[in-house]
mmCIF file of C-alpha atoms in Angstrom:
data_model
loop_
_atom_site.group_PDB
_atom_site.id
_atom_site.type_symbol
_atom_site.label_atom_id
_atom_site.label_comp_id
_atom_site.label_asym_id
_atom_site.label_seq_id
_atom_site.Cartn_x
_atom_site.Cartn_y
_atom_site.Cartn_z
ATOM 1 C CA MET A 1 24.327 31.957 -0.922
ATOM 2 C CA LYS A 2 28.115 31.973 -0.794
ATOM 3 C CA LYS A 3 29.729 33.354 2.349
ATOM 4 C CA VAL A 4 33.073 35.115 2.664
ATOM 5 C CA VAL A 5 34.800 36.314 5.813
ATOM 6 C CA PHE A 6 36.872 39.505 5.573
ATOM 7 C CA VAL A 7 39.642 39.716 8.181
ATOM 8 C CA LEU A 8 40.776 43.214 9.137
ATOM 9 C CA THR A 9 43.697 44.339 11.279
ATOM 10 C CA SER A 10 43.228 45.603 14.837
ATOM 11 C CA HIS A 11 46.663 47.272 14.881
ATOM 12 C CA GLU A 12 46.767 51.070 14.729
ATOM 13 C CA ASP A 13 50.290 52.223 15.643
ATOM 14 C CA LEU A 14 52.739 52.811 12.783
ATOM 15 C CA GLY A 15 55.810 51.426 14.546
ATOM 16 C CA ASN A 16 57.290 54.007 16.888
ATOM 17 C CA THR A 17 56.586 56.977 14.588
ATOM 18 C CA GLY A 18 53.699 58.291 16.682
ATOM 19 C CA GLU A 19 51.552 58.089 13.534
ATOM 20 C CA LYS A 20 48.510 55.888 13.036
ATOM 21 C CA THR A 21 47.931 53.038 10.605
ATOM 22 C CA GLY A 22 45.313 50.302 10.235
ATOM 23 C CA PHE A 23 43.618 48.917 7.146
ATOM 24 C CA TRP A 24 43.516 50.732 3.801
ATOM 25 C CA ILE A 25 39.909 51.707 3.173
ATOM 26 C CA GLU A 26 39.990 51.224 -0.616
ATOM 27 C CA GLU A 27 41.239 47.648 -0.245
ATOM 28 C CA PHE A 28 38.245 46.906 1.959
ATOM 29 C CA ALA A 29 35.539 48.908 0.167
ATOM 30 C CA THR A 30 36.205 47.832 -3.431
ATOM 31 C CA PRO A 31 36.153 44.046 -2.784
ATOM 32 C CA TYR A 32 33.334 44.435 -0.245
ATOM 33 C CA TYR A 33 30.953 46.038 -2.715
ATOM 34 C CA ALA A 34 32.146 43.911 -5.646
ATOM 35 C CA LEU A 35 31.176 40.768 -3.716
ATOM 36 C CA LYS A 36 28.118 42.161 -1.919
ATOM 37 C CA ASP A 37 26.592 43.445 -5.169
ATOM 38 C CA LYS A 38 26.851 39.905 -6.561
ATOM 39 C CA GLY A 39 24.890 38.468 -3.644
ATOM 40 C CA ILE A 40 27.817 37.205 -1.567
ATOM 41 C CA GLU A 41 27.181 37.292 2.186
ATOM 42 C CA ILE A 42 30.102 38.943 3.987
ATOM 43 C CA THR A 43 31.129 38.711 7.634
ATOM 44 C CA LEU A 44 33.729 41.147 8.985
ATOM 45 C CA ALA A 45 36.202 39.956 11.607
ATOM 46 C CA SER A 46 39.300 41.273 13.392
ATOM 47 C CA PRO A 47 41.588 40.039 16.187
ATOM 48 C CA LYS A 48 40.071 42.337 18.822
ATOM 49 C CA GLY A 49 36.557 42.620 17.383
ATOM 50 C CA GLY A 50 34.679 45.917 17.252
ATOM 51 C CA GLN A 51 35.820 48.852 15.110
ATOM 52 C CA PRO A 52 39.091 48.126 13.294
ATOM 53 C CA PRO A 53 41.376 51.125 12.747
ATOM 54 C CA ILE A 54 41.211 52.792 9.333
ATOM 55 C CA ASP A 55 44.551 54.171 8.112
ATOM 56 C CA PRO A 56 43.899 57.935 8.228
ATOM 57 C CA LYS A 57 45.861 58.492 5.013
ATOM 58 C CA SER A 58 43.568 56.117 3.142
ATOM 59 C CA ALA A 59 40.531 58.193 4.109
ATOM 60 C CA SER A 60 41.932 61.334 2.473
ATOM 61 C CA GLU A 61 40.484 62.774 -0.733
ATOM 62 C CA ASP A 62 43.735 61.934 -2.567
ATOM 63 C CA PHE A 63 42.932 58.226 -2.400
ATOM 64 C CA ALA A 64 39.163 58.413 -2.909
ATOM 65 C CA THR A 65 37.591 55.941 -5.361
ATOM 66 C CA PRO A 66 33.948 55.252 -6.256
ATOM 67 C CA ALA A 67 33.941 52.477 -3.634
ATOM 68 C CA THR A 68 35.360 54.640 -0.829
ATOM 69 C CA LYS A 69 32.900 57.425 -1.651
ATOM 70 C CA ARG A 70 30.077 54.893 -1.487
ATOM 71 C CA PHE A 71 31.357 53.707 1.888
ATOM 72 C CA ASP A 72 31.502 57.292 3.192
ATOM 73 C CA THR A 73 27.715 57.588 2.859
ATOM 74 C CA ASP A 74 26.860 53.956 3.622
ATOM 75 C CA LYS A 75 25.662 54.012 7.234
ATOM 76 C CA GLU A 76 24.685 50.329 7.143
ATOM 77 C CA THR A 77 28.183 49.130 6.214
ATOM 78 C CA GLN A 78 29.786 51.600 8.627
ATOM 79 C CA ALA A 79 27.703 50.064 11.427
ATOM 80 C CA ILE A 80 28.723 46.529 10.432
ATOM 81 C CA LEU A 81 32.384 47.595 10.316
ATOM 82 C CA ALA A 82 32.083 49.121 13.807
ATOM 83 C CA ASN A 83 31.066 45.704 15.156
ATOM 84 C CA THR A 84 33.474 43.199 13.614
ATOM 85 C CA VAL A 85 33.353 39.675 15.032
ATOM 86 C CA LYS A 86 36.323 38.519 17.103
ATOM 87 C CA LEU A 87 38.607 36.394 14.956
ATOM 88 C CA GLU A 88 38.679 33.607 17.564
ATOM 89 C CA ASP A 89 34.902 33.138 17.033
ATOM 90 C CA ILE A 90 35.203 32.542 13.270
ATOM 91 C CA GLN A 91 34.922 28.932 12.063
ATOM 92 C CA GLN A 92 36.221 27.883 8.653
ATOM 93 C CA ALA A 93 33.276 25.519 8.149
ATOM 94 C CA ASP A 94 30.842 28.458 8.063
ATOM 95 C CA TYR A 95 32.427 30.139 5.008
ATOM 96 C CA ASP A 96 33.364 29.515 1.389
ATOM 97 C CA ALA A 97 36.437 31.812 1.265
ATOM 98 C CA ILE A 98 38.563 34.178 3.350
ATOM 99 C CA PHE A 99 39.822 37.609 2.279
ATOM 100 C CA TYR A 100 42.377 39.979 3.787
ATOM 101 C CA PRO A 101 42.410 43.709 2.933
ATOM 102 C CA GLY A 102 45.785 45.385 3.381
ATOM 103 C CA GLY A 103 47.128 48.511 4.986
ATOM 104 C CA HIS A 104 50.241 48.434 7.154
ATOM 105 C CA GLY A 105 48.410 47.108 10.239
ATOM 106 C CA PRO A 106 48.490 43.409 9.237
ATOM 107 C CA LEU A 107 52.318 43.449 9.273
ATOM 108 C CA TRP A 108 52.161 43.764 13.055
ATOM 109 C CA ASP A 109 49.175 41.731 14.171
ATOM 110 C CA LEU A 110 47.761 39.389 11.505
ATOM 111 C CA ALA A 111 51.182 38.123 10.401
ATOM 112 C CA GLU A 112 51.652 36.696 13.915
ATOM 113 C CA ASP A 113 48.035 36.025 14.947
ATOM 114 C CA LYS A 114 47.531 32.344 15.848
ATOM 115 C CA ASN A 115 43.809 32.411 15.023
ATOM 116 C CA SER A 116 44.473 33.940 11.618
ATOM 117 C CA ILE A 117 47.252 31.450 10.843
ATOM 118 C CA ALA A 118 45.037 28.501 11.830
ATOM 119 C CA LEU A 119 42.111 29.834 9.762
ATOM 120 C CA ILE A 120 44.188 30.283 6.609
ATOM 121 C CA GLU A 121 45.639 26.796 6.931
ATOM 122 C CA SER A 122 42.158 25.371 7.538
ATOM 123 C CA PHE A 123 40.585 27.162 4.549
ATOM 124 C CA TYR A 124 43.423 26.019 2.306
ATOM 125 C CA THR A 125 43.335 22.417 3.531
ATOM 126 C CA ASN A 126 39.575 22.325 2.978
ATOM 127 C CA ASN A 127 39.939 23.483 -0.633
ATOM 128 C CA LYS A 128 38.621 27.020 -0.076
ATOM 129 C CA PRO A 129 40.110 30.206 -1.601
ATOM 130 C CA VAL A 130 42.398 32.474 0.427
ATOM 131 C CA ALA A 131 42.789 36.010 -0.965
ATOM 132 C CA ALA A 132 44.927 38.945 0.177
ATOM 133 C CA VAL A 133 45.854 42.314 -1.312
ATOM 134 C CA CYS A 134 48.753 44.781 -0.946
ATOM 135 C CA HIS A 135 50.276 44.426 2.557
ATOM 136 C CA ALA A 136 47.848 41.669 3.505
ATOM 137 C CA PRO A 137 49.958 38.846 1.998
ATOM 138 C CA ALA A 138 51.915 39.510 5.219
ATOM 139 C CA VAL A 139 49.445 36.968 6.654
ATOM 140 C CA PHE A 140 51.424 34.211 4.903
ATOM 141 C CA LYS A 141 54.543 34.855 6.980
ATOM 142 C CA ASN A 142 53.882 31.962 9.379
ATOM 143 C CA THR A 143 51.318 29.826 7.546
ATOM 144 C CA LYS A 144 52.269 26.270 6.640
ATOM 145 C CA GLY A 145 51.023 23.693 4.181
ATOM 146 C CA VAL A 146 50.281 20.084 5.137
ATOM 147 C CA ASP A 147 53.886 19.281 4.162
ATOM 148 C CA GLY A 148 55.147 21.583 6.930
ATOM 149 C CA LYS A 149 56.678 24.018 4.430
ATOM 150 C CA PRO A 150 55.534 27.647 4.159
ATOM 151 C CA LEU A 151 52.112 27.753 2.484
ATOM 152 C CA VAL A 152 53.391 30.013 -0.325
ATOM 153 C CA ASN A 153 56.376 27.769 -1.049
ATOM 154 C CA GLY A 154 56.484 26.991 -4.784
ATOM 155 C CA LYS A 155 53.352 29.063 -5.459
ATOM 156 C CA LYS A 156 52.932 32.178 -7.593
ATOM 157 C CA VAL A 157 52.323 35.185 -5.358
ATOM 158 C CA THR A 158 52.539 38.952 -5.294
ATOM 159 C CA GLY A 159 52.245 41.689 -2.686
ATOM 160 C CA PHE A 160 53.391 45.226 -1.890
ATOM 161 C CA THR A 161 56.781 45.711 -3.533
ATOM 162 C CA ASN A 162 60.005 46.826 -1.874
ATOM 163 C CA SER A 163 60.090 49.804 -4.241
ATOM 164 C CA GLU A 164 56.531 50.815 -3.309
ATOM 165 C CA GLU A 165 57.467 50.615 0.389
ATOM 166 C CA GLU A 166 60.517 52.740 -0.378
ATOM 167 C CA ALA A 167 58.296 55.283 -2.157
ATOM 168 C CA VAL A 168 56.111 55.736 0.933
ATOM 169 C CA GLN A 169 59.306 55.954 3.040
ATOM 170 C CA LEU A 170 58.393 53.201 5.486
ATOM 171 C CA THR A 171 61.089 50.626 4.653
ATOM 172 C CA SER A 172 62.846 51.199 7.979
ATOM 173 C CA ILE A 173 59.596 51.422 9.978
ATOM 174 C CA VAL A 174 57.785 48.201 9.039
ATOM 175 C CA PRO A 175 58.674 44.958 10.872
ATOM 176 C CA PHE A 176 59.392 43.244 7.536
ATOM 177 C CA LEU A 177 59.019 43.768 3.784
ATOM 178 C CA VAL A 178 56.220 41.781 2.152
ATOM 179 C CA GLU A 179 58.170 41.119 -1.058
ATOM 180 C CA ASP A 180 61.235 39.831 0.823
ATOM 181 C CA MET A 181 59.161 37.650 3.165
ATOM 182 C CA LEU A 182 57.238 35.991 0.308
ATOM 183 C CA LYS A 183 60.515 35.225 -1.480
ATOM 184 C CA ASN A 184 62.152 33.954 1.724
ATOM 185 C CA ASN A 185 59.194 31.625 2.227
ATOM 186 C CA GLY A 186 59.791 30.110 -1.203
ATOM 187 C CA GLY A 187 57.022 31.969 -3.008
ATOM 188 C CA ILE A 188 57.399 32.497 -6.765
ATOM 189 C CA TYR A 189 57.096 36.258 -6.451
ATOM 190 C CA SER A 190 56.239 38.480 -9.391
ATOM 191 C CA LYS A 191 55.046 42.073 -9.706
ATOM 192 C CA GLY A 192 53.738 44.630 -12.158
ATOM 193 C CA GLN A 193 54.691 48.280 -12.343
ATOM 194 C CA ASP A 194 54.599 50.176 -9.060
ATOM 195 C CA TRP A 195 51.060 51.364 -8.240
ATOM 196 C CA ALA A 196 49.540 49.641 -11.302
ATOM 197 C CA PRO A 197 46.910 46.879 -10.934
ATOM 198 C CA TYR A 198 48.516 43.437 -10.697
ATOM 199 C CA ALA A 199 47.078 40.261 -9.209
ATOM 200 C CA ILE A 200 47.876 36.604 -9.554
ATOM 201 C CA GLU A 201 46.204 33.358 -8.630
ATOM 202 C CA ASP A 202 47.764 29.975 -8.038
ATOM 203 C CA GLY A 203 45.207 27.345 -7.171
ATOM 204 C CA LEU A 204 43.402 28.549 -4.064
ATOM 205 C CA LEU A 205 45.763 31.467 -3.419
ATOM 206 C CA ILE A 206 44.844 34.893 -4.824
ATOM 207 C CA THR A 207 47.161 37.834 -4.157
ATOM 208 C CA GLY A 208 47.222 41.463 -5.306
ATOM 209 C CA GLN A 209 50.154 43.861 -5.355
ATOM 210 C CA ASN A 210 48.793 47.203 -4.159
ATOM 211 C CA PRO A 211 45.585 49.214 -3.558
ATOM 212 C CA ALA A 212 44.938 49.472 -7.299
ATOM 213 C CA SER A 213 44.845 45.661 -7.448
ATOM 214 C CA SER A 214 41.932 45.174 -5.053
ATOM 215 C CA GLU A 215 39.327 45.082 -7.828
ATOM 216 C CA LEU A 216 41.274 42.401 -9.724
ATOM 217 C CA VAL A 217 41.549 40.294 -6.591
ATOM 218 C CA ALA A 218 37.801 40.612 -5.994
ATOM 219 C CA GLU A 219 37.076 39.549 -9.581
ATOM 220 C CA MET A 220 39.342 36.509 -9.277
ATOM 221 C CA LEU A 221 37.720 35.554 -5.972
ATOM 222 C CA LEU A 222 34.231 35.877 -7.476
ATOM 223 C CA LYS A 223 35.174 33.564 -10.323
ATOM 224 C CA LYS A 224 36.479 31.003 -7.844
ATOM 225 C CA LEU A 225 33.290 31.203 -5.781
ATOM 226 C CA ASN A 226 31.138 30.694 -8.867
#
């Protein structure tokens, strides 16, 4: 049985706005069920362990999808999510791939987390897929390849667009813009229309643009695992 580790943010404060953030539930639920229903064994991890914060906006009816509705009544998965493994206890050798759901939280913690950075580099070096959707490509801010250059340098990538960030009025709140960072790190950045599904793979890297892209990312990851 193939094994995938999902890494979720532990960060819940939306800058200094007084509002809460975390991970975007749809970007977790859709890939989770897509992989689980195909017999993939999934471990959930986060920097602090325990219950990772869910972005309250993502739990609203406006953003409900079949996967989020399934999660809402899925006590078993809710219990697993409440007890995520500490990221420092995750070993690359135990898994076949690593996946990062988005939400704004990763911009603050996972982008700078030493354990996360080391894991991504280790998965990549050991020829295992690394996937991230929406804001989660933020995790590539400090990752390096064996050549010492940014991991995304010269690779096709996507992630939450500057115009999408502008639309949710958080451009001045977030610590950095995903699109700008990927470009600054030498990534060959491309995007689809705002809010439309768009994902791209380049070798072991799989990235998706926004919440609507999470299903595409899951499909690409499944193909790689098979």
